[in-house]
Amino acid sequence: MLRVAICENEKVFGERLKKIISLYFQKKAIPFGIDIYLSGAEFVNLDIEMAKYKIVFLDINMERMNGIETAMRIREISRDTFLVFVTAYIDYTLEGYKVDAIRYILKNVGNLEETVFESLDAICEKMKYKSYIKEFIFKDCVRKISLEHIVYIESNLHELTFHVLENEFVTYFMRNTLSRVEEELVKELFIRIHQSYLVNMKFIKKIKPGVAVLINGTELAIAKSRYKYVKERFTYFQGEL
């Protein structure tokens, strides 16, 4: 599912924007979910969970924490979220470039639907949207999970723990080997950093000697024999974003 967030302190306009975005994805037959946040501060309180949103529409002129400040906090957590600024004034262009915003939308234009559709067309073309969904048989349930939402998988004596970002962090347990599961995942997304850890690279903040630091601060050990390979793969992955 493609997750979209709207940060807009004008509730009526936020609902209007939600209807337009919903119509777009319904026409494209793309599974989606949209959540509205009434302030930037409310959104950034999600911390790492901001990363579950692929697209964020931001009102620039919000109180307490404006759209630019919110975007900067998003960029600390996620490098691949698409940002669209919504504003009554087109005077923040330079700041928008700094956070790599893909579009500006003016609130008072007569063709709002057309403008939003064009922005979403540009985003879908840029990310060439694919929904990597796989069904997993866990100990206590069978679940279809987007591979992009698996943060990392941990192995302990053939017991696997899946750390997954859904509406909140959840864990699932499976009796299997990490090597077998690794073969079934998208190799462009995941990297084996240790015999006990398989990690989604989009959730890695940085690599330092012997440790992968995730964007929520979790530190996972990197095997000494794998360090050079992991660092090179992660550097390449960052360049591909």
mmCIF file of C-alpha atoms in Angstrom:
data_model
loop_
_atom_site.group_PDB
_atom_site.id
_atom_site.type_symbol
_atom_site.label_atom_id
_atom_site.label_comp_id
_atom_site.label_asym_id
_atom_site.label_seq_id
_atom_site.Cartn_x
_atom_site.Cartn_y
_atom_site.Cartn_z
ATOM 1 C CA MET A 1 0.000 0.000 0.000
ATOM 2 C CA LEU A 2 1.205 3.493 -0.876
ATOM 3 C CA ARG A 3 0.984 5.685 2.229
ATOM 4 C CA VAL A 4 0.369 9.449 1.927
ATOM 5 C CA ALA A 5 0.420 12.079 4.691
ATOM 6 C CA ILE A 6 -1.135 15.539 4.544
ATOM 7 C CA CYS A 7 0.165 18.145 7.023
ATOM 8 C CA GLU A 8 -2.331 20.982 6.843
ATOM 9 C CA ASN A 9 -3.624 23.184 9.650
ATOM 10 C CA GLU A 10 -6.720 24.191 7.659
ATOM 11 C CA LYS A 11 -8.910 21.136 8.222
ATOM 12 C CA VAL A 12 -11.346 21.934 5.380
ATOM 13 C CA PHE A 13 -8.545 22.300 2.833
ATOM 14 C CA GLY A 14 -6.870 19.136 4.145
ATOM 15 C CA GLU A 15 -10.062 17.147 3.543
ATOM 16 C CA ARG A 16 -10.395 18.656 0.064
ATOM 17 C CA LEU A 17 -6.829 17.642 -0.747
ATOM 18 C CA LYS A 18 -7.470 14.138 0.573
ATOM 19 C CA LYS A 19 -10.466 13.708 -1.767
ATOM 20 C CA ILE A 20 -8.414 14.785 -4.791
ATOM 21 C CA ILE A 21 -5.512 12.473 -3.942
ATOM 22 C CA SER A 22 -7.921 9.583 -3.283
ATOM 23 C CA LEU A 23 -9.561 10.114 -6.671
ATOM 24 C CA TYR A 24 -6.165 9.996 -8.396
ATOM 25 C CA PHE A 25 -5.138 6.659 -6.865
ATOM 26 C CA GLN A 26 -8.580 5.165 -7.396
ATOM 27 C CA LYS A 27 -8.304 5.976 -11.108
ATOM 28 C CA LYS A 28 -4.818 4.429 -11.218
ATOM 29 C CA ALA A 29 -5.962 1.340 -9.259
ATOM 30 C CA ILE A 30 -3.067 1.811 -6.821
ATOM 31 C CA PRO A 31 -3.740 0.675 -3.222
ATOM 32 C CA PHE A 32 -3.288 3.665 -0.913
ATOM 33 C CA GLY A 33 -3.870 5.084 2.543
ATOM 34 C CA ILE A 34 -4.037 8.776 3.493
ATOM 35 C CA ASP A 35 -3.665 10.342 6.942
ATOM 36 C CA ILE A 36 -4.134 14.005 7.838
ATOM 37 C CA TYR A 37 -2.045 15.800 10.475
ATOM 38 C CA LEU A 38 -3.081 19.269 11.615
ATOM 39 C CA SER A 39 0.441 20.501 12.360
ATOM 40 C CA GLY A 40 4.052 19.825 11.523
ATOM 41 C CA ALA A 41 4.767 19.225 15.196
ATOM 42 C CA GLU A 42 2.132 16.487 15.325
ATOM 43 C CA PHE A 43 3.688 14.795 12.294
ATOM 44 C CA VAL A 44 7.320 14.879 13.448
ATOM 45 C CA ASN A 45 6.239 13.390 16.787
ATOM 46 C CA LEU A 46 5.881 10.155 14.817
ATOM 47 C CA ASP A 47 9.703 10.091 14.703
ATOM 48 C CA ILE A 48 10.861 7.040 12.686
ATOM 49 C CA GLU A 49 7.265 6.220 11.744
ATOM 50 C CA MET A 50 7.337 9.230 9.388
ATOM 51 C CA ALA A 51 9.222 6.896 7.055
ATOM 52 C CA LYS A 52 6.108 4.806 6.427
ATOM 53 C CA TYR A 53 4.789 7.634 4.223
ATOM 54 C CA LYS A 54 6.088 7.649 0.655
ATOM 55 C CA ILE A 55 4.481 11.014 -0.172
ATOM 56 C CA VAL A 56 3.938 13.986 2.157
ATOM 57 C CA PHE A 57 1.938 17.106 1.280
ATOM 58 C CA LEU A 58 3.090 19.978 3.507
ATOM 59 C CA ASP A 59 1.425 23.307 4.156
ATOM 60 C CA ILE A 60 4.327 25.763 4.404
ATOM 61 C CA ASN A 61 2.517 28.290 6.601
ATOM 62 C CA MET A 62 1.757 26.154 9.652
ATOM 63 C CA GLU A 63 2.069 27.522 13.185
ATOM 64 C CA ARG A 64 4.663 26.304 15.724
ATOM 65 C CA MET A 65 6.582 24.297 13.098
ATOM 66 C CA ASN A 66 6.205 25.408 9.491
ATOM 67 C CA GLY A 67 6.404 23.206 6.419
ATOM 68 C CA ILE A 68 10.086 23.896 5.742
ATOM 69 C CA GLU A 69 11.079 22.981 9.305
ATOM 70 C CA THR A 70 8.908 19.871 9.122
ATOM 71 C CA ALA A 71 10.520 18.883 5.808
ATOM 72 C CA MET A 72 13.986 19.211 7.338
ATOM 73 C CA ARG A 73 13.001 16.822 10.126
ATOM 74 C CA ILE A 74 11.553 14.394 7.577
ATOM 75 C CA ARG A 75 14.861 14.435 5.690
ATOM 76 C CA GLU A 76 16.703 13.450 8.874
ATOM 77 C CA ILE A 77 14.596 10.272 8.934
ATOM 78 C CA SER A 78 13.921 9.503 5.271
ATOM 79 C CA ARG A 79 15.866 10.289 2.133
ATOM 80 C CA ASP A 80 13.317 8.881 -0.300
ATOM 81 C CA THR A 81 10.041 10.481 0.812
ATOM 82 C CA PHE A 82 8.496 12.673 -1.889
ATOM 83 C CA LEU A 83 7.643 16.148 -0.589
ATOM 84 C CA VAL A 84 5.003 18.424 -2.092
ATOM 85 C CA PHE A 85 4.603 21.904 -0.625
ATOM 86 C CA VAL A 86 1.163 23.469 -0.500
ATOM 87 C CA THR A 87 1.102 27.222 0.056
ATOM 88 C CA ALA A 88 -0.761 30.450 -0.548
ATOM 89 C CA TYR A 89 2.556 32.185 -1.296
ATOM 90 C CA ILE A 90 5.317 31.132 -3.705
ATOM 91 C CA ASP A 91 8.198 32.681 -1.769
ATOM 92 C CA TYR A 92 9.993 29.652 -0.319
ATOM 93 C CA THR A 93 11.538 28.257 -3.498
ATOM 94 C CA LEU A 94 15.157 28.220 -2.306
ATOM 95 C CA GLU A 95 14.271 26.452 0.939
ATOM 96 C CA GLY A 96 12.282 23.918 -1.067
ATOM 97 C CA TYR A 97 15.321 23.040 -3.150
ATOM 98 C CA LYS A 98 17.307 22.407 0.039
ATOM 99 C CA VAL A 99 14.920 19.636 1.089
ATOM 100 C CA ASP A 100 14.421 18.357 -2.466
ATOM 101 C CA ALA A 101 10.714 19.151 -2.762
ATOM 102 C CA ILE A 102 9.299 17.802 -6.004
ATOM 103 C CA ARG A 103 6.497 20.367 -6.459
ATOM 104 C CA TYR A 104 4.826 23.513 -5.117
ATOM 105 C CA ILE A 105 1.044 23.740 -5.235
ATOM 106 C CA LEU A 106 -0.761 27.051 -4.794
ATOM 107 C CA LYS A 107 -3.897 26.788 -2.673
ATOM 108 C CA ASN A 108 -5.842 29.487 -4.474
ATOM 109 C CA VAL A 109 -5.501 28.177 -8.026
ATOM 110 C CA GLY A 110 -8.689 27.363 -9.916
ATOM 111 C CA ASN A 111 -7.326 24.097 -11.280
ATOM 112 C CA LEU A 112 -6.260 22.512 -7.971
ATOM 113 C CA GLU A 113 -7.260 18.993 -9.011
ATOM 114 C CA GLU A 114 -5.266 19.221 -12.236
ATOM 115 C CA THR A 115 -2.231 20.565 -10.360
ATOM 116 C CA VAL A 116 -2.351 17.795 -7.729
ATOM 117 C CA PHE A 117 -2.788 15.147 -10.438
ATOM 118 C CA GLU A 118 0.253 16.506 -12.298
ATOM 119 C CA SER A 119 2.324 16.375 -9.112
ATOM 120 C CA LEU A 120 1.315 12.765 -8.477
ATOM 121 C CA ASP A 121 2.037 11.860 -12.113
ATOM 122 C CA ALA A 122 5.563 13.228 -11.651
ATOM 123 C CA ILE A 123 6.044 11.284 -8.418
ATOM 124 C CA CYS A 124 4.764 7.992 -9.843
ATOM 125 C CA GLU A 125 6.997 8.377 -12.877
ATOM 126 C CA LYS A 126 10.003 9.169 -10.708
ATOM 127 C CA MET A 127 9.596 6.244 -8.360
ATOM 128 C CA LYS A 128 8.231 3.858 -10.997
ATOM 129 C CA TYR A 129 5.881 2.560 -8.329
ATOM 130 C CA LYS A 130 6.072 -1.109 -7.481
ATOM 131 C CA SER A 131 4.334 -2.749 -4.602
ATOM 132 C CA TYR A 132 6.594 -5.497 -3.310
ATOM 133 C CA ILE A 133 4.087 -7.612 -1.380
ATOM 134 C CA LYS A 134 4.889 -11.064 -0.058
ATOM 135 C CA GLU A 135 2.896 -13.502 2.025
ATOM 136 C CA PHE A 136 4.712 -14.861 5.078
ATOM 137 C CA ILE A 137 3.694 -17.782 7.259
ATOM 138 C CA PHE A 138 4.540 -16.792 10.827
ATOM 139 C CA LYS A 139 4.120 -18.805 14.004
ATOM 140 C CA ASP A 140 0.747 -17.355 14.929
ATOM 141 C CA CYS A 141 -0.577 -15.897 11.665
ATOM 142 C CA VAL A 142 -0.262 -15.592 7.892
ATOM 143 C CA ARG A 143 0.400 -12.021 6.760
ATOM 144 C CA LYS A 144 0.869 -10.180 3.476
ATOM 145 C CA ILE A 145 3.576 -7.578 4.083
ATOM 146 C CA SER A 146 5.107 -4.886 1.917
ATOM 147 C CA LEU A 147 8.825 -5.657 1.801
ATOM 148 C CA GLU A 148 9.530 -1.927 1.979
ATOM 149 C CA HIS A 149 8.112 -1.949 5.516
ATOM 150 C CA ILE A 150 10.398 -4.666 6.877
ATOM 151 C CA VAL A 151 13.050 -2.765 8.862
ATOM 152 C CA TYR A 152 15.249 -5.760 9.640
ATOM 153 C CA ILE A 153 15.105 -9.475 10.345
ATOM 154 C CA GLU A 154 16.972 -10.982 13.258
ATOM 155 C CA SER A 155 18.046 -14.611 13.568
ATOM 156 C CA ASN A 156 18.580 -16.550 16.782
ATOM 157 C CA LEU A 157 18.970 -20.329 16.578
ATOM 158 C CA HIS A 158 16.684 -20.673 13.536
ATOM 159 C CA GLU A 159 14.090 -18.413 15.166
ATOM 160 C CA LEU A 160 13.534 -15.328 13.007
ATOM 161 C CA THR A 161 12.142 -12.066 14.338
ATOM 162 C CA PHE A 162 10.713 -9.711 11.715
ATOM 163 C CA HIS A 163 10.779 -6.058 12.804
ATOM 164 C CA VAL A 164 8.097 -4.395 10.666
ATOM 165 C CA LEU A 165 6.857 -0.819 10.409
ATOM 166 C CA GLU A 166 3.089 -0.901 9.926
ATOM 167 C CA ASN A 167 0.898 1.682 11.670
ATOM 168 C CA GLU A 168 3.378 1.136 14.493
ATOM 169 C CA PHE A 169 6.373 -1.119 15.063
ATOM 170 C CA VAL A 170 5.348 -4.770 15.245
ATOM 171 C CA THR A 171 7.272 -8.033 15.435
ATOM 172 C CA TYR A 172 6.457 -11.392 13.875
ATOM 173 C CA PHE A 173 8.149 -14.711 14.559
ATOM 174 C CA MET A 174 9.010 -17.526 12.189
ATOM 175 C CA ARG A 175 10.851 -20.824 12.385
ATOM 176 C CA ASN A 176 13.261 -20.619 9.427
ATOM 177 C CA THR A 177 16.805 -19.764 8.433
ATOM 178 C CA LEU A 178 17.885 -16.256 7.560
ATOM 179 C CA SER A 179 19.662 -17.477 4.421
ATOM 180 C CA ARG A 180 16.495 -19.078 3.092
ATOM 181 C CA VAL A 181 14.420 -15.938 3.700
ATOM 182 C CA GLU A 182 17.159 -13.752 2.195
ATOM 183 C CA GLU A 183 16.835 -15.609 -1.114
ATOM 184 C CA GLU A 184 13.147 -14.682 -1.301
ATOM 185 C CA LEU A 185 13.558 -10.926 -0.737
ATOM 186 C CA VAL A 186 14.357 -8.073 -3.100
ATOM 187 C CA LYS A 187 18.137 -7.944 -3.184
ATOM 188 C CA GLU A 188 18.157 -4.250 -4.142
ATOM 189 C CA LEU A 189 16.525 -3.420 -0.789
ATOM 190 C CA PHE A 190 18.120 -5.797 1.716
ATOM 191 C CA ILE A 191 21.657 -6.465 2.836
ATOM 192 C CA ARG A 192 23.093 -9.185 5.084
ATOM 193 C CA ILE A 193 25.341 -7.342 7.527
ATOM 194 C CA HIS A 194 25.913 -10.229 9.927
ATOM 195 C CA GLN A 195 24.970 -13.897 10.233
ATOM 196 C CA SER A 196 22.188 -12.688 12.562
ATOM 197 C CA TYR A 197 20.911 -9.601 10.712
ATOM 198 C CA LEU A 198 19.286 -8.891 7.359
ATOM 199 C CA VAL A 199 18.537 -5.159 7.034
ATOM 200 C CA ASN A 200 16.436 -2.977 4.738
ATOM 201 C CA MET A 201 18.919 -0.347 3.524
ATOM 202 C CA LYS A 202 16.309 2.433 3.373
ATOM 203 C CA PHE A 203 16.222 2.314 7.191
ATOM 204 C CA ILE A 204 19.988 2.595 7.639
ATOM 205 C CA LYS A 205 21.078 6.079 8.706
ATOM 206 C CA LYS A 206 24.830 5.513 8.587
ATOM 207 C CA ILE A 207 27.539 2.895 8.628
ATOM 208 C CA LYS A 208 30.388 3.174 11.086
ATOM 209 C CA PRO A 209 33.116 0.646 11.932
ATOM 210 C CA GLY A 210 31.417 -2.523 13.087
ATOM 211 C CA VAL A 211 27.932 -1.031 13.355
ATOM 212 C CA ALA A 212 24.924 -0.132 11.193
ATOM 213 C CA VAL A 213 22.947 2.700 12.782
ATOM 214 C CA LEU A 214 19.249 2.684 11.865
ATOM 215 C CA ILE A 215 17.227 5.871 11.578
ATOM 216 C CA ASN A 216 15.556 5.215 14.946
ATOM 217 C CA GLY A 217 18.941 4.909 16.665
ATOM 218 C CA THR A 218 19.029 1.095 16.838
ATOM 219 C CA GLU A 219 22.585 -0.204 16.355
ATOM 220 C CA LEU A 220 23.179 -3.584 14.726
ATOM 221 C CA ALA A 221 26.545 -5.339 14.576
ATOM 222 C CA ILE A 222 28.305 -5.696 11.218
ATOM 223 C CA ALA A 223 30.532 -8.731 10.863
ATOM 224 C CA LYS A 224 34.160 -7.717 10.441
ATOM 225 C CA SER A 225 34.472 -9.797 7.269
ATOM 226 C CA ARG A 226 31.437 -8.009 5.750
ATOM 227 C CA TYR A 227 32.206 -4.408 6.725
ATOM 228 C CA LYS A 228 33.848 -3.283 3.465
ATOM 229 C CA TYR A 229 31.116 -4.915 1.356
ATOM 230 C CA VAL A 230 28.319 -3.442 3.490
ATOM 231 C CA LYS A 231 29.798 0.055 3.361
ATOM 232 C CA GLU A 232 30.224 -0.103 -0.440
ATOM 233 C CA ARG A 233 26.693 -1.447 -1.001
ATOM 234 C CA PHE A 234 25.156 1.191 1.268
ATOM 235 C CA THR A 235 27.118 4.002 -0.403
ATOM 236 C CA TYR A 236 25.918 2.798 -3.802
ATOM 237 C CA PHE A 237 22.335 2.505 -2.517
ATOM 238 C CA GLN A 238 22.401 6.106 -1.289
ATOM 239 C CA GLY A 239 23.563 7.249 -4.705
ATOM 240 C CA GLU A 240 20.669 5.399 -6.381
ATOM 241 C CA LEU A 241 17.990 7.201 -4.325
#
